[in-house]
Tab-separated table of C-alpha atoms and ligand atoms in Angstrom:
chain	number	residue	atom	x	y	z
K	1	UNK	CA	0.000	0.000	0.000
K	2	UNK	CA	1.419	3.465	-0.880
K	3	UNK	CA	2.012	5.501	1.718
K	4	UNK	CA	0.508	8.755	3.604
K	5	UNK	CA	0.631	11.037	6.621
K	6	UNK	CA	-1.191	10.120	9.755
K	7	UNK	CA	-2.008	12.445	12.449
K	8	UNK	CA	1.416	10.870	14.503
K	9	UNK	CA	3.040	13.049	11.449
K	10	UNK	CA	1.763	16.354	13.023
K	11	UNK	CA	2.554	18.280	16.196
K	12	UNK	CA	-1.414	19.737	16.373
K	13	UNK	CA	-1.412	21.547	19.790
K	14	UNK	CA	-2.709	24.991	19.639
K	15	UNK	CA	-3.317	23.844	15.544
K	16	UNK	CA	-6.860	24.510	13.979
K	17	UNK	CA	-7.405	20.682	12.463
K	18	UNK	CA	-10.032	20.671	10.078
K	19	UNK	CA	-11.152	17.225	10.157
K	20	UNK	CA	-13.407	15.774	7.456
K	21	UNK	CA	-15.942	12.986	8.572
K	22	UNK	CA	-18.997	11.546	6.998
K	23	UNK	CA	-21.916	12.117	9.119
K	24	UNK	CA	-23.960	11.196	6.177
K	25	UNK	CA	-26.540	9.053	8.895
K	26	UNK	CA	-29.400	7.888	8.513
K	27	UNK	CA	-32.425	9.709	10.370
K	28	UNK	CA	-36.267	9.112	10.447
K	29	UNK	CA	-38.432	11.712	11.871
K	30	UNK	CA	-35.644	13.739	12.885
K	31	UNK	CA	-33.702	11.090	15.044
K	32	UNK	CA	-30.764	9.195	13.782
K	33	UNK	CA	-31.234	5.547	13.449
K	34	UNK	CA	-27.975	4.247	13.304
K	35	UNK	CA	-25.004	6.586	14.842
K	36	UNK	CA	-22.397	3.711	13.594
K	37	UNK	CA	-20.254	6.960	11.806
K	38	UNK	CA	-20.430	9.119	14.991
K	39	UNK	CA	-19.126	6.610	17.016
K	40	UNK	CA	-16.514	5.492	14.872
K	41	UNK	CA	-14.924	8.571	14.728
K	42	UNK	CA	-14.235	9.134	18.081
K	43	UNK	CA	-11.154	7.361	18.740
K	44	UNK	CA	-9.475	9.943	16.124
K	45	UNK	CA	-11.466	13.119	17.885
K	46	UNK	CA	-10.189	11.870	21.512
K	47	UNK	CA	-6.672	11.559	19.872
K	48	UNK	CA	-6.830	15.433	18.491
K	49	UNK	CA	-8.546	16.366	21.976
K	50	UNK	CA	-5.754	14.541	23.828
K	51	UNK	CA	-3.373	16.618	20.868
K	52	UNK	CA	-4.910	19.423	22.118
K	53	UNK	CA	-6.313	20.459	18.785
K	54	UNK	CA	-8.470	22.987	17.841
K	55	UNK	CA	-11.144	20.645	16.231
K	56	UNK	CA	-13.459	21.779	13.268
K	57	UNK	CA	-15.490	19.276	11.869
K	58	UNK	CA	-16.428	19.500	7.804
K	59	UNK	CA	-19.289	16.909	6.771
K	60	UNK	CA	-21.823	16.813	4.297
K	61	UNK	CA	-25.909	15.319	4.439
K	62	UNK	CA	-27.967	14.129	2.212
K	63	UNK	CA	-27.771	15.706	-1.685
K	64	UNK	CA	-29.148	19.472	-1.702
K	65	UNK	CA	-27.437	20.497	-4.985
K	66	UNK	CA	-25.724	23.210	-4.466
K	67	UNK	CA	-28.259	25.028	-2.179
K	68	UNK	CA	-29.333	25.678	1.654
K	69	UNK	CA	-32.172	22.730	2.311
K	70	UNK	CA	-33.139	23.245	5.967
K	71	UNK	CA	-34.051	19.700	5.824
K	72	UNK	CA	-30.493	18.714	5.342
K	73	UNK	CA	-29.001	20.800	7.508
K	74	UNK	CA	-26.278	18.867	10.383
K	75	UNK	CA	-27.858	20.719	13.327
K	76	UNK	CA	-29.329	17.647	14.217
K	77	UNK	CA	-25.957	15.270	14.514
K	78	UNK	CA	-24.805	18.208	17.512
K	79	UNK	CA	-26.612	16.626	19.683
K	80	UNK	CA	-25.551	13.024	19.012
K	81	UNK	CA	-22.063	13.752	18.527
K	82	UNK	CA	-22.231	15.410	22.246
K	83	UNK	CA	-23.628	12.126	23.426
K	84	UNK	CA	-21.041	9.626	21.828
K	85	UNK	CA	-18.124	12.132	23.457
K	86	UNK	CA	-19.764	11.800	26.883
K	87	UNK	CA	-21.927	14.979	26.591
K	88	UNK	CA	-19.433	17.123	25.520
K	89	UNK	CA	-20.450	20.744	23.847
K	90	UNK	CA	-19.674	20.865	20.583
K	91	UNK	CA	-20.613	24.369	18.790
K	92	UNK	CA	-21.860	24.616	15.277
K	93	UNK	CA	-21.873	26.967	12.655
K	94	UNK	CA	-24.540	27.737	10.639
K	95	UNK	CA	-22.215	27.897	7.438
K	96	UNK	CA	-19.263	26.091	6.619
K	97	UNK	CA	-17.320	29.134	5.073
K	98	UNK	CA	-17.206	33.103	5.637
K	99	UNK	CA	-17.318	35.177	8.865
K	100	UNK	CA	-19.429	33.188	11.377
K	101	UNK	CA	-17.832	30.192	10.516
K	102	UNK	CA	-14.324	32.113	11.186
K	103	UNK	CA	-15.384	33.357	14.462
K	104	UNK	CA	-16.609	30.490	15.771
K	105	UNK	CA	-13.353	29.159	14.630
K	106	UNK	CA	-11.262	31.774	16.498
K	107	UNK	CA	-13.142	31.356	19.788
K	108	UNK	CA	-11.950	27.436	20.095
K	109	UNK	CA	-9.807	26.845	22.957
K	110	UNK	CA	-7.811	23.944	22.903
K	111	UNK	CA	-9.689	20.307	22.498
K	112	UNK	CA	-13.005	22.176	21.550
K	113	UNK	CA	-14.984	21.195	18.551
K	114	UNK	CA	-17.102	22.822	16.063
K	115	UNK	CA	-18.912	21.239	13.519
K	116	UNK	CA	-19.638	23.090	10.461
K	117	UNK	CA	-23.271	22.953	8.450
K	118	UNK	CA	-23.496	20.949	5.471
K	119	UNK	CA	-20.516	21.339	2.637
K	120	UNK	CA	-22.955	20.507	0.099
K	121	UNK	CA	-25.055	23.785	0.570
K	122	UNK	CA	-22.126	24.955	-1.460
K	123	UNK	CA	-22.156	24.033	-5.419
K	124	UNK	CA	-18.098	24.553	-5.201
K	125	UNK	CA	-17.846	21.105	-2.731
K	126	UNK	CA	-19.306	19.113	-5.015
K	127	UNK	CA	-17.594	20.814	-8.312
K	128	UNK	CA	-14.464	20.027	-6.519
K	129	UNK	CA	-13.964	23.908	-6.654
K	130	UNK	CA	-10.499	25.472	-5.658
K	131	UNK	CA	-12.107	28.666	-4.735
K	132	UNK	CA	-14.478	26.907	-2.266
K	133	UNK	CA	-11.701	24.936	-1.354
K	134	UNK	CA	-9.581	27.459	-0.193
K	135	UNK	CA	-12.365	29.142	1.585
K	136	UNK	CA	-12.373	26.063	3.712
K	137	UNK	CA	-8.790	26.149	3.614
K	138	UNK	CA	-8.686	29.612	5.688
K	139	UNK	CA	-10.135	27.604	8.711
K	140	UNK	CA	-7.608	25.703	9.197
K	141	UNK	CA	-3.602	24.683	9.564
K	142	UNK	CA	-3.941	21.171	9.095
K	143	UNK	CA	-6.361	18.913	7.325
K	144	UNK	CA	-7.522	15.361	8.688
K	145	UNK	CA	-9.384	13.609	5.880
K	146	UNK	CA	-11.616	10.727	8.202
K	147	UNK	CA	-14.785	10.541	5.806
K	148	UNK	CA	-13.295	6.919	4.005
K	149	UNK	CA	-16.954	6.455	3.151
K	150	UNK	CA	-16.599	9.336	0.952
K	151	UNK	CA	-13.489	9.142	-0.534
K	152	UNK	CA	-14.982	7.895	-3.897
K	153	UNK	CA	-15.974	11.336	-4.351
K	154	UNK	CA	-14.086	13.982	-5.230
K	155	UNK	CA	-14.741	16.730	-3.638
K	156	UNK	CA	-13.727	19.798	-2.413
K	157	UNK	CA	-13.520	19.072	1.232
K	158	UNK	CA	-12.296	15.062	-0.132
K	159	UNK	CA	-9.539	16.244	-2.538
K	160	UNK	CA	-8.871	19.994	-3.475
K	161	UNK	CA	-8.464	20.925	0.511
K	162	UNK	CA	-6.005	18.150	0.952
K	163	UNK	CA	-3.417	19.981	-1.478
K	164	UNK	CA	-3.818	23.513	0.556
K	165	UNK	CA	-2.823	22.407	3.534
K	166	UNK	CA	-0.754	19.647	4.992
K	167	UNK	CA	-2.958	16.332	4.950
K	168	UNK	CA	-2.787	13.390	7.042
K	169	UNK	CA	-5.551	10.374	7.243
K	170	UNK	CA	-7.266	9.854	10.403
K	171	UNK	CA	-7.843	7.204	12.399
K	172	UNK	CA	-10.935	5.656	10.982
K	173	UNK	CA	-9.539	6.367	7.408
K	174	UNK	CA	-6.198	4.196	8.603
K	175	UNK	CA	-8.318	1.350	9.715
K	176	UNK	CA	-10.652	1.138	6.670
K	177	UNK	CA	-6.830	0.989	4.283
K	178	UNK	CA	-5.679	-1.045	6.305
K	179	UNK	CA	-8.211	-3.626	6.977
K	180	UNK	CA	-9.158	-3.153	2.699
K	181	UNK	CA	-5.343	-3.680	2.256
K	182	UNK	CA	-5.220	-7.191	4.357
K	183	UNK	CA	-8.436	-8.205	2.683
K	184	UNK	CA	-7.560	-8.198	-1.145
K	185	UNK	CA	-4.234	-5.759	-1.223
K	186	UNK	CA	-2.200	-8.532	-0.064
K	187	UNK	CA	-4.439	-11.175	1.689
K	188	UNK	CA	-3.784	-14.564	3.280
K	189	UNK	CA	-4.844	-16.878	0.708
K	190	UNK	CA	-7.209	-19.063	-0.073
K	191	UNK	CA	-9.134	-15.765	-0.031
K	192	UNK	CA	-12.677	-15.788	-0.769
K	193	UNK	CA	-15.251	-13.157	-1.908
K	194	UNK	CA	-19.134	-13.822	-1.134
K	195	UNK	CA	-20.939	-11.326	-3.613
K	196	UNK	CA	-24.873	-10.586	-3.179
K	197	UNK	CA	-27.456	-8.173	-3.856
K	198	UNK	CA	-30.098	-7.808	-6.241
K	199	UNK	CA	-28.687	-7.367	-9.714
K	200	UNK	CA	-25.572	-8.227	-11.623
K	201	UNK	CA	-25.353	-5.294	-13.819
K	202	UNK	CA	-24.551	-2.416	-10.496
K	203	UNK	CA	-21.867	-5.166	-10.002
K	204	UNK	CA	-20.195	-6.072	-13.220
K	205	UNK	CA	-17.039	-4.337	-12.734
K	206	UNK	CA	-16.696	-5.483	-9.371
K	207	UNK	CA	-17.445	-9.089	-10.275
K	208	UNK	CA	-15.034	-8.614	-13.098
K	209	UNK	CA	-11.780	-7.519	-10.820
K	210	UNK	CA	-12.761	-10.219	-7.899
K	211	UNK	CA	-12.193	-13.191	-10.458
K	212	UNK	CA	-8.924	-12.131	-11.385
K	213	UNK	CA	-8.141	-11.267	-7.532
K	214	UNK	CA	-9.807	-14.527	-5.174
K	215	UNK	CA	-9.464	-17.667	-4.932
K	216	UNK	CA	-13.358	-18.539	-4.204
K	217	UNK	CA	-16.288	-16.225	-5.518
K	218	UNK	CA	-19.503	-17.207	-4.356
K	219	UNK	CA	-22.478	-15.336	-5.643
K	220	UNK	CA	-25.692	-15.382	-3.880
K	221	UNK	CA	-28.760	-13.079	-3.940
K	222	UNK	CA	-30.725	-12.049	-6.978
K	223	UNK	CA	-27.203	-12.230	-8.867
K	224	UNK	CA	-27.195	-15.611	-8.873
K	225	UNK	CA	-30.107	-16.433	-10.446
K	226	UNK	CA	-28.441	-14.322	-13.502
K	227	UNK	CA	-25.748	-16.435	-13.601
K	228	UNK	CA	-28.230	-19.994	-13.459
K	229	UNK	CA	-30.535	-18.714	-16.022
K	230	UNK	CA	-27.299	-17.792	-18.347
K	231	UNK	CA	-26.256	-21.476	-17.464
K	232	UNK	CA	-29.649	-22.570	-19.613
K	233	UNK	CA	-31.236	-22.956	-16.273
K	234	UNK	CA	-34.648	-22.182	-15.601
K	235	UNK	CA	-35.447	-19.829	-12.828
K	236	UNK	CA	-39.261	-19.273	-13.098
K	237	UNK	CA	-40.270	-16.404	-11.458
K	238	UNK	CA	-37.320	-15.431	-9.746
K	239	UNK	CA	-36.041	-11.655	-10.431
K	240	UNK	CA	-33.239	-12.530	-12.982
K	241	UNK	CA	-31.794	-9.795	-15.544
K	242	UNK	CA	-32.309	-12.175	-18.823
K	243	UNK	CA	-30.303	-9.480	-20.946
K	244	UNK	CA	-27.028	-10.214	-19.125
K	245	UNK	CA	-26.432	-13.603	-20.070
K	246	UNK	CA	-23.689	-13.131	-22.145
K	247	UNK	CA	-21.926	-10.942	-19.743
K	248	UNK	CA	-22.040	-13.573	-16.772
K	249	UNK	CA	-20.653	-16.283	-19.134
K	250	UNK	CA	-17.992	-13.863	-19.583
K	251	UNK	CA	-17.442	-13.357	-16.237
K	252	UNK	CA	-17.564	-17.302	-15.292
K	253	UNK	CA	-15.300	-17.921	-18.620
K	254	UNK	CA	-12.510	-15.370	-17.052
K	255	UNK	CA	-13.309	-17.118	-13.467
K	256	UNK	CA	-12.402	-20.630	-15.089
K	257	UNK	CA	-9.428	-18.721	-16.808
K	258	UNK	CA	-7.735	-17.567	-13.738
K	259	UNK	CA	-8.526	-20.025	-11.353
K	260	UNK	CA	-11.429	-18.723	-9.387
K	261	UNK	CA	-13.843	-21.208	-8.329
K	262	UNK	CA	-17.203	-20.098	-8.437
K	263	UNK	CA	-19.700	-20.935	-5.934
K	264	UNK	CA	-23.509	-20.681	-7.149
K	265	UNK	CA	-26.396	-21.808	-5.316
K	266	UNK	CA	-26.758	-25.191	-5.640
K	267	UNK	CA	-30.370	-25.656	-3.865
K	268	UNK	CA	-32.785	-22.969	-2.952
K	269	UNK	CA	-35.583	-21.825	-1.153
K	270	UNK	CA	-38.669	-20.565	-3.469
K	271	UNK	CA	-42.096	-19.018	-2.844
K	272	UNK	CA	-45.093	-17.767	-4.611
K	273	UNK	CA	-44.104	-14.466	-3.735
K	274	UNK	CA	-42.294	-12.497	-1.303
K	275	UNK	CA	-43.539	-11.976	1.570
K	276	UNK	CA	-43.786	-13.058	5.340
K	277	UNK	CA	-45.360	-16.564	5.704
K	278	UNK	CA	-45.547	-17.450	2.902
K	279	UNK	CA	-45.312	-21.152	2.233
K	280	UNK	CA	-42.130	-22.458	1.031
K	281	UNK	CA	-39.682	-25.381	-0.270
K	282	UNK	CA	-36.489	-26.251	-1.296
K	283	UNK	CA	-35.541	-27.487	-4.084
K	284	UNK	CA	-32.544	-28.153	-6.537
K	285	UNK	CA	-31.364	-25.078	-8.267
K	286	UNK	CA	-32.034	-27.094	-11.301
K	287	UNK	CA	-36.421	-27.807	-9.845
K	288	UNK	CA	-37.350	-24.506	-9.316
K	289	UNK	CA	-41.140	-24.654	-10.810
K	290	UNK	CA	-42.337	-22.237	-13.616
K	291	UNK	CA	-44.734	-20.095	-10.883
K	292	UNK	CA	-41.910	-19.871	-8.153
K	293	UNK	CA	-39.220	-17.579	-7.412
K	294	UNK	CA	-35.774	-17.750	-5.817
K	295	UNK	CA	-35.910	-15.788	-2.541
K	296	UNK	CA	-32.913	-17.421	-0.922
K	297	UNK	CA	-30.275	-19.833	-1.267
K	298	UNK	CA	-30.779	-23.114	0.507
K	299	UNK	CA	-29.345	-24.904	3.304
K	300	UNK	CA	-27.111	-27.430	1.525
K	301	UNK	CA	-25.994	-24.514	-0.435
K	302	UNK	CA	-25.389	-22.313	2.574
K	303	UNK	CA	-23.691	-25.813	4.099
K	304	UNK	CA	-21.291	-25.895	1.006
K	305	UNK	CA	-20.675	-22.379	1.427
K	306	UNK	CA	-19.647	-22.854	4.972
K	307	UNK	CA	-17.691	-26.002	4.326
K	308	UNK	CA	-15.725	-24.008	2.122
K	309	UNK	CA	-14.452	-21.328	3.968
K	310	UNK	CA	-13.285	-23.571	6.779
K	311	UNK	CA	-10.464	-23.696	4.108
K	312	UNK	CA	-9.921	-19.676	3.800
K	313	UNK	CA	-7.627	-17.734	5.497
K	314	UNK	CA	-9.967	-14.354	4.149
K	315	UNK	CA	-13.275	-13.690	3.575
K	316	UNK	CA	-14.446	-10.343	1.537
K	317	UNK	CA	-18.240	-9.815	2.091
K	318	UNK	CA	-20.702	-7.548	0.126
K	319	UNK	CA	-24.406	-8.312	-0.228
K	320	UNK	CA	-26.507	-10.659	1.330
K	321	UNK	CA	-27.410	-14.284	-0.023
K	322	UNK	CA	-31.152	-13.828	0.090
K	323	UNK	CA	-34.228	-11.238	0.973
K	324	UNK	CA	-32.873	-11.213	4.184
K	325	UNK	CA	-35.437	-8.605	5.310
K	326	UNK	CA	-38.334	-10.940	5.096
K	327	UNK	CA	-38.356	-14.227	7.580
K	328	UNK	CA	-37.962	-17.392	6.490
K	329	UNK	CA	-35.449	-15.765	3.670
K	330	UNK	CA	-32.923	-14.371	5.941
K	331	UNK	CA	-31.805	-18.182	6.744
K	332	UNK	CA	-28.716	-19.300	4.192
K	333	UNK	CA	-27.256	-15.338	4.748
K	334	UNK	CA	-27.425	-16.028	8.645
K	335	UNK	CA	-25.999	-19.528	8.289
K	336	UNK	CA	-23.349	-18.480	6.514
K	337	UNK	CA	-22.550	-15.164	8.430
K	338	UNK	CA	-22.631	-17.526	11.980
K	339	UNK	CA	-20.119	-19.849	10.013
K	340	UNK	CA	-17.838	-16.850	9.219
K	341	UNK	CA	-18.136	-15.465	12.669
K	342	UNK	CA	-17.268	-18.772	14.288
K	343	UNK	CA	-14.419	-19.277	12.158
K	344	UNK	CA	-13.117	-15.708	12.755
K	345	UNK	CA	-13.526	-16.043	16.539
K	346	UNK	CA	-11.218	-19.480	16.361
K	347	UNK	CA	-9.013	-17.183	14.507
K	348	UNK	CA	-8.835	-19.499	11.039
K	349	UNK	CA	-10.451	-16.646	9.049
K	350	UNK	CA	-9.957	-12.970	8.653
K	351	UNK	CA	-13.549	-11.050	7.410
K	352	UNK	CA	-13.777	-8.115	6.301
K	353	UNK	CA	-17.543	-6.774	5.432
K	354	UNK	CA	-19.219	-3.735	3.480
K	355	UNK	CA	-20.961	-1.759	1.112
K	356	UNK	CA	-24.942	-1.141	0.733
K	357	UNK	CA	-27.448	-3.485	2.843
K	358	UNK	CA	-24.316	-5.181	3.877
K	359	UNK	CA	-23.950	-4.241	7.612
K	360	UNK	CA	-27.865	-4.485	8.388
K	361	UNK	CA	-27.776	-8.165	6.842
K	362	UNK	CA	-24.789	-8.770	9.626
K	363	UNK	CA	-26.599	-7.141	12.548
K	364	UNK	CA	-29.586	-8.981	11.403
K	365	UNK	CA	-27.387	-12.053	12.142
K	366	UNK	CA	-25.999	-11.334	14.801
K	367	UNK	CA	-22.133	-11.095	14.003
K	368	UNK	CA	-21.495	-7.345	13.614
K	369	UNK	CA	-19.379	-7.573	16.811
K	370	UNK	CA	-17.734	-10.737	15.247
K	371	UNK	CA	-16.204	-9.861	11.805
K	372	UNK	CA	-12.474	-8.841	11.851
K	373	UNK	CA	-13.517	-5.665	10.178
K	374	UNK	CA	-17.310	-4.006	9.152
K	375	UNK	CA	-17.015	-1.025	6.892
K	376	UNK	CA	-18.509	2.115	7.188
K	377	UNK	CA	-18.366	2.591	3.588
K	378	UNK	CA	-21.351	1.917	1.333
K	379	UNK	CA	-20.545	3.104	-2.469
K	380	UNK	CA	-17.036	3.415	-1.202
K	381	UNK	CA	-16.625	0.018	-0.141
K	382	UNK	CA	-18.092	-1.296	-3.907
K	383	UNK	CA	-16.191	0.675	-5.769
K	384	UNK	CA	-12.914	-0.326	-4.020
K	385	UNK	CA	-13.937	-3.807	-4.324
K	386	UNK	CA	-14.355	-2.851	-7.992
K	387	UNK	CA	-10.069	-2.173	-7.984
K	388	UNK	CA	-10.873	1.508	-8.414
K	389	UNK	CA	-8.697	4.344	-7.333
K	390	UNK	CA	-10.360	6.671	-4.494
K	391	UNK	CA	-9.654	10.506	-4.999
K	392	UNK	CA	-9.642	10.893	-1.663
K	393	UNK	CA	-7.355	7.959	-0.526
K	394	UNK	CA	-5.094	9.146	-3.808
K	395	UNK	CA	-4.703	12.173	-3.367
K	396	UNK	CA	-3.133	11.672	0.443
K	397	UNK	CA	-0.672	9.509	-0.898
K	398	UNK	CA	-0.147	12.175	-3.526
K	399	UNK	CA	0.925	14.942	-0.999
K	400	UNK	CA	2.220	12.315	1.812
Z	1	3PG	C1	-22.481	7.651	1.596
Z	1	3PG	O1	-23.380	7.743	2.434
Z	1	3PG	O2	-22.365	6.690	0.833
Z	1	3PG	C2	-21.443	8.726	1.557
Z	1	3PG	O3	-21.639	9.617	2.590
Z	1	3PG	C3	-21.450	9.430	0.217
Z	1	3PG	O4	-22.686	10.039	-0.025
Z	1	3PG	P1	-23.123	10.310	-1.519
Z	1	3PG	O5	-23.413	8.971	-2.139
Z	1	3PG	O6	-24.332	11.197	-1.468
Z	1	3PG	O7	-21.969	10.964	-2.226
Z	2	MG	MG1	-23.949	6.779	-1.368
């Protein structure tokens, strides 16, 4: 892994550290539902408090274009920020850039935090704009770039700001690299990659780089059913994207090529319909009758999948093997996330988890506290997995 600057690089007390973080959480009727990104930035805002850093916090929410939406503003994430640090006070400022922003800044003592409204009320953040950039850039001496979740984009507060000041990666942003890096940068082999979700075409590129990169690719969700029906097998009802035949013989043709095995479903669990109670059966991958549809993978599959990975030294998980939302079809995904927990507990496998419905498939399970390493990364996550560079891991190592 290339290198960059960490904040053990800078001597930040008495330093204004503007930090970036993505506080990008979900909320439903004004309350966040899952603080997962507040809380995992706190070990690097107790390190700069400890630092004795001036702390200024740059995030964005939500996608407001370019303009002030009151709905989007961060006011909210004050208050649970103050909770995960204990009930700190953190002030705010009701723009990220120009005068009250800057006096807010100059009124920090030492260890204080400020967090700064939404970035994206700004067109400039998005356009990556130097102007707005250095706007940003007169709030600070030092920039912490924390916000791996959004370093697929680049930004101004992602990638311009990082070459106006000195730029180090904080702690969350280390962990993510470095857990990424042991996963598929330089992994203990056999290394395996379990690949769900709903459709093969958001995933080509990503399936395409994971053949030429694991050892074991098993695909599971609606994915799979692709890659049966381009097989010449029938898959009744089941959601299947017909048109991309051709592309997931490609893909299994390359997988042959470079030695990947490929795991598909090899029994599976079908329904009239989806929905809760339903009645169901199981049945071969190659029995699945003309009025059904494929809702999950079955248990000998899930077995097989489980077997298999007691032979893996990594696992790389993204997506989960059924409609995990809706009981009974949450069973091969839990199965199979119990197996991987177990194994990583006796400490014969390293897993490392991400991207989209990902996590809530794992804390359905059970096993978020088990994996080696969850992400906090959704598009992030994919398009690493998809062997893409991030602008805002890139351009850290650029000015390191
Ligand atoms: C995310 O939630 O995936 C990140 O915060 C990036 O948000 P975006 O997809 O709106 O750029
Ligand atoms: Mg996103």
């Amino acid at each position: 892994m290339s290198q960059f600057k960490t904040i053990d690089n800078f001597d930040l007390n008495g330093k204004r550290v503007l930090v970036r973080v993505d506080f990008n959480v979900p909320v439903v009727d004004g309350k966040i539902s899952d603080n997962s990104r507040i809380v995992r930035v706190i070990p690097t805002l107790k390190d700069l408090k400890a630092r004795g850093a001036k702390i200024i916090l740059m995030a964005h929410f939500g996608r407001p274009k370019g303009k002030a939406v009151p709905e989007m503003s961060l006011l909210p994430v004050v208050a649970g920020l103050s909770e995960a640090l204990g009930g700190e006070k953190i002030s705010f400022a009701s723009d990220c850039i120009g005068a009250e922003a800057a006096a807010k800044v100059g009124a920090l003592g030492e260890g204080e935090i400020l967090l700064l409204e939404n970035l994206r009320f700004h067109a400039g953040e998005e356009a990556n704009d130097s102007v707005f950039a250095a706007e940003l850039a007169k709030l600070g001496d030092v920039y912490i770039n924390d916000a791996f979740s959004a370093a697929h984009r680049a930004h101004a507060s992602t990638e311009a700001l990082a070459r106006l000041l000195p730029a180090a990666a904080g702690r969350l942003m280390q962990m993510e690299l470095e857990h990424l890096e042991q996963a598929l940068g330089q992994p203990k082999r056999p290394v395996a990659a379990l690949v769900g979700g709903a459709k093969v075409s958001t995933k080509l590129d990503l399936l395409g780089n994971l053949v030429g990169k694991v050892d074991v690719l098993v695909i599971g969700g609606g994915m799979a059913n692709t890659f049966l029906n381009a097989q010449g097998i029938p898959v009744g009802r089941s959601l299947c994207e017909h048109e991309m035949a051709d592309t997931a013989r490609t893909i299994l043709k390359e997988a042959e090529q470079r030695g990947c095995k490929v795991i598909l479903p090899s029994d599976v669990v079908v329904a009239a319909g989806l929905s809760a109670g339903v009645a169901t059966s199981v049945v071969a991958a190659t029995a699945v009758p003309e009025n059904e549809m494929i809702l999950d993978a079955g248990p000998a599959s899930a077995q097989e999948i489980a077997e298999e990975l007691k032979s893996c030294k990594t696992l790389v998980w993204n997506g989960p093997l059924g409609c995990f939302e809706t009981e009974p079809f949450d069973q091969a995904t839990n199965q199979v996330a119990r197996a991987a927990a177990a194994l990583t507990k006796s400490g014969s496998l390293l897993t490392v988890a991400g991207g989209g419905d990902t996590v809530s498939a794992l804390i359905h399970a059970g096993v978020e506290q088990d994996f080696s390493y969850i992400s906090t990364a959704g598009g992030a996550f994919l398009e690493w997995l998809e062997g893409k560079t991030l602008p805002g891991v890139q351009v850290l190592q650029d000015v390191a």
